[in-house]
PDB file of C-alpha atoms in Angstrom:
ATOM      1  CA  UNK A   1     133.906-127.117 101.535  1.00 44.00           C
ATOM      2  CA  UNK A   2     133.385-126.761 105.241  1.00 54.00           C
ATOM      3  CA  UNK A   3     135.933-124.950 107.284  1.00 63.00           C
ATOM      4  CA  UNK A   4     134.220-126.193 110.747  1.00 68.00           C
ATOM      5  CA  UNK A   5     135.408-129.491 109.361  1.00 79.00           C
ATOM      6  CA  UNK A   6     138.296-129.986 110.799  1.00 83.00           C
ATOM      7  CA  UNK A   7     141.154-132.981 109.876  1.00 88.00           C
ATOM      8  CA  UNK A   8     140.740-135.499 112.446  1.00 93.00           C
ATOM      9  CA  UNK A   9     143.789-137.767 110.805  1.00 94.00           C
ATOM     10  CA  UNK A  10     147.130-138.602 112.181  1.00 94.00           C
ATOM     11  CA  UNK A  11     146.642-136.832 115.202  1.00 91.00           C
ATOM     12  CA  UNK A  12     147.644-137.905 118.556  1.00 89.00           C
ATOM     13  CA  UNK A  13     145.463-138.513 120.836  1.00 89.00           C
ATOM     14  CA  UNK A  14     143.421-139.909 118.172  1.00 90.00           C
ATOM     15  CA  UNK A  15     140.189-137.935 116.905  1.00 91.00           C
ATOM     16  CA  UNK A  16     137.218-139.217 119.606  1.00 93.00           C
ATOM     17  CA  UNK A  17     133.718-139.910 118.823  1.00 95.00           C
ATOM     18  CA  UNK A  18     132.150-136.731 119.271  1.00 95.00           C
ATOM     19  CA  UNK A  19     134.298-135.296 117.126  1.00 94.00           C
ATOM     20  CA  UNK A  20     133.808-137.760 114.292  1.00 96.00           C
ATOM     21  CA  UNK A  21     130.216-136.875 115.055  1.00 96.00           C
ATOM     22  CA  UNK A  22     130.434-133.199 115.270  1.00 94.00           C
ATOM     23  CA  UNK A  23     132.081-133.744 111.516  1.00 95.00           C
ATOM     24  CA  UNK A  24     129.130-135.783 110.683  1.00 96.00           C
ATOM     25  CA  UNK A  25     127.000-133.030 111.629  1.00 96.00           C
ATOM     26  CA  UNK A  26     128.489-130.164 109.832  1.00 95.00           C
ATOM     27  CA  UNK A  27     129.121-132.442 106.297  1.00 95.00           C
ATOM     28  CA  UNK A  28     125.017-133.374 106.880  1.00 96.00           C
ATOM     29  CA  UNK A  29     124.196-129.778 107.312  1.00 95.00           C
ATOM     30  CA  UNK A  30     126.500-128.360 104.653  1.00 94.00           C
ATOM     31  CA  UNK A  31     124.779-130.534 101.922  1.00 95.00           C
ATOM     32  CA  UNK A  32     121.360-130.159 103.517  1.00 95.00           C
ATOM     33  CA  UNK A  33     121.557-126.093 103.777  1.00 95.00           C
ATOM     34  CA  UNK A  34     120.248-126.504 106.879  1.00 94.00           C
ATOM     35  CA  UNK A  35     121.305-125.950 110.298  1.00 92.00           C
ATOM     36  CA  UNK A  36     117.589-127.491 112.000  1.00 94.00           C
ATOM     37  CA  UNK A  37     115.805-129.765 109.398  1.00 95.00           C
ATOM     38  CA  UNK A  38     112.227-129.699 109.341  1.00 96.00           C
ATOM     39  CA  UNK A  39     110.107-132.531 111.446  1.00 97.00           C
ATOM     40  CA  UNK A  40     109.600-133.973 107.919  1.00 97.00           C
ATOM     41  CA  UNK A  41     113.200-134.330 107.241  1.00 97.00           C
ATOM     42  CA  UNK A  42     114.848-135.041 110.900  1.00 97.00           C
ATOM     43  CA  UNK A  43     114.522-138.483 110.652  1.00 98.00           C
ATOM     44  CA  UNK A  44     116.791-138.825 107.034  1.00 97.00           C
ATOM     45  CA  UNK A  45     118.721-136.010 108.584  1.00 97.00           C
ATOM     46  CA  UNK A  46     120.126-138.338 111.813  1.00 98.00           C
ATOM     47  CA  UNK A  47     120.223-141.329 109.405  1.00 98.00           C
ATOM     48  CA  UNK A  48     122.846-139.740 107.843  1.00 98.00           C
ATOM     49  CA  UNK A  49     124.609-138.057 110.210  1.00 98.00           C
ATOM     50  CA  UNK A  50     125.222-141.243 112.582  1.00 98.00           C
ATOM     51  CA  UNK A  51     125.743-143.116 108.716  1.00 98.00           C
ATOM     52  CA  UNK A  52     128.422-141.138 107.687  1.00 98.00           C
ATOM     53  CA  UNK A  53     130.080-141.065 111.469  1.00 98.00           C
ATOM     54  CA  UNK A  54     130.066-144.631 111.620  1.00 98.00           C
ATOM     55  CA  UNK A  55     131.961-144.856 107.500  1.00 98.00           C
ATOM     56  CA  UNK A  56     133.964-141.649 109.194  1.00 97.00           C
ATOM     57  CA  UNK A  57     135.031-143.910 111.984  1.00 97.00           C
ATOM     58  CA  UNK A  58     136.078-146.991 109.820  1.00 97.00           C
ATOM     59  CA  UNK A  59     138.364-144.716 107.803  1.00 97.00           C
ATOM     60  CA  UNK A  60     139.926-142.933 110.371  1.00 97.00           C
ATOM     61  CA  UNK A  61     140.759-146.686 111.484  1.00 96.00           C
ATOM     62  CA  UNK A  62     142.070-148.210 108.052  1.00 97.00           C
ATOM     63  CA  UNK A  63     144.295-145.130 107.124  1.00 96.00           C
ATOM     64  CA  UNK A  64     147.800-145.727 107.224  1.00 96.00           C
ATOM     65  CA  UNK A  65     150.104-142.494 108.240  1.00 93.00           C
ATOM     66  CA  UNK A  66     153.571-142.532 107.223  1.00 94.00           C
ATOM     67  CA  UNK A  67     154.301-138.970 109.544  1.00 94.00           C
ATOM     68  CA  UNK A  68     154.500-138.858 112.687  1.00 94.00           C
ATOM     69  CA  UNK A  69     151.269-137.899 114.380  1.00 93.00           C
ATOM     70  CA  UNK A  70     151.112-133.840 115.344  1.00 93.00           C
ATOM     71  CA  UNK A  71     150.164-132.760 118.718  1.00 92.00           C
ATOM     72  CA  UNK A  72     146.819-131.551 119.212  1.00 87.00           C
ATOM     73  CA  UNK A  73     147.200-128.460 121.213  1.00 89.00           C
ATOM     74  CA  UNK A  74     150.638-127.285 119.165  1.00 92.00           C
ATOM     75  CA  UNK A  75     148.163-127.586 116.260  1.00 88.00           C
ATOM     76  CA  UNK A  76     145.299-125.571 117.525  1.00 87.00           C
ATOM     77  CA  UNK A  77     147.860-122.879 118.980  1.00 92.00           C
ATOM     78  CA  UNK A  78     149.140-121.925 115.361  1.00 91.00           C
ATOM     79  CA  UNK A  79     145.537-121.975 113.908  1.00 86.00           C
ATOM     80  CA  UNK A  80     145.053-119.682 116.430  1.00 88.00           C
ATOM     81  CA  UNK A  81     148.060-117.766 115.803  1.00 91.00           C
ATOM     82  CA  UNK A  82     147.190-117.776 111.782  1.00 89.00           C
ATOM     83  CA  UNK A  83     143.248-116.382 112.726  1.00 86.00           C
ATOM     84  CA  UNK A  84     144.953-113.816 115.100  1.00 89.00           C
ATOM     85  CA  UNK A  85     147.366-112.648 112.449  1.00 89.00           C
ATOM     86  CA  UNK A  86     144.876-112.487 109.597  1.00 88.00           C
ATOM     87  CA  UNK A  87     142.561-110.070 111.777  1.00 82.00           C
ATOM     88  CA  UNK A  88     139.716-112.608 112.370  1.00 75.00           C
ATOM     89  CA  UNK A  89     139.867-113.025 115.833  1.00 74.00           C
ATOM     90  CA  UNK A  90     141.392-110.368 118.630  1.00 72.00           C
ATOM     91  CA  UNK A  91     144.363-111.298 121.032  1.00 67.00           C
ATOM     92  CA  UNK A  92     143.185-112.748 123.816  1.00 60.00           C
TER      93      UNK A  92
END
């Protein structure tokens, strides 16, 4: 659905507030189709957004992970890897 929604489960340290609310933000403006709402919609827009961060938060906090939780930066350094390798990004 969104790819700049990113798993925030079983991860250690544990996903923080802003980026349950950065999640938040892109699920809100993936259904929306809109990246700024109008003035007429910005109040329903942040409803939702802090809405479904807070029902983000309590699941992150009720699920139960059987694995072992994977390391952050190892997990960012093979997405990384995988973008460089499939020619979307350049070598750094």
């Amino acid at each position: 659905m969104c790819r700049n929604i990113h798993t925030l489960h079983n991860f250690e340290p544990a996903a923080t507030s802003d980026e349950v609310d950065a999640a938040a933000l892109q699920y809100v403006r993936k259904i929306a189709g809109t990246t700024k709402p109008s003035k007429a919609n910005q109040e329903a827009f942040d409803r939702a957004v802090h809405e479904i961060a807070h029902i983000t938060q309590h699941l992150l906090d009720d699920l139960v992970a059987v694995a072992p939780p994977k390391n952050r930066e190892v997990e960012a350094a093979k997405a990384r890897e995988r973008a460089i390798k499939s020619g979307r990004y350049a070598a750094a």
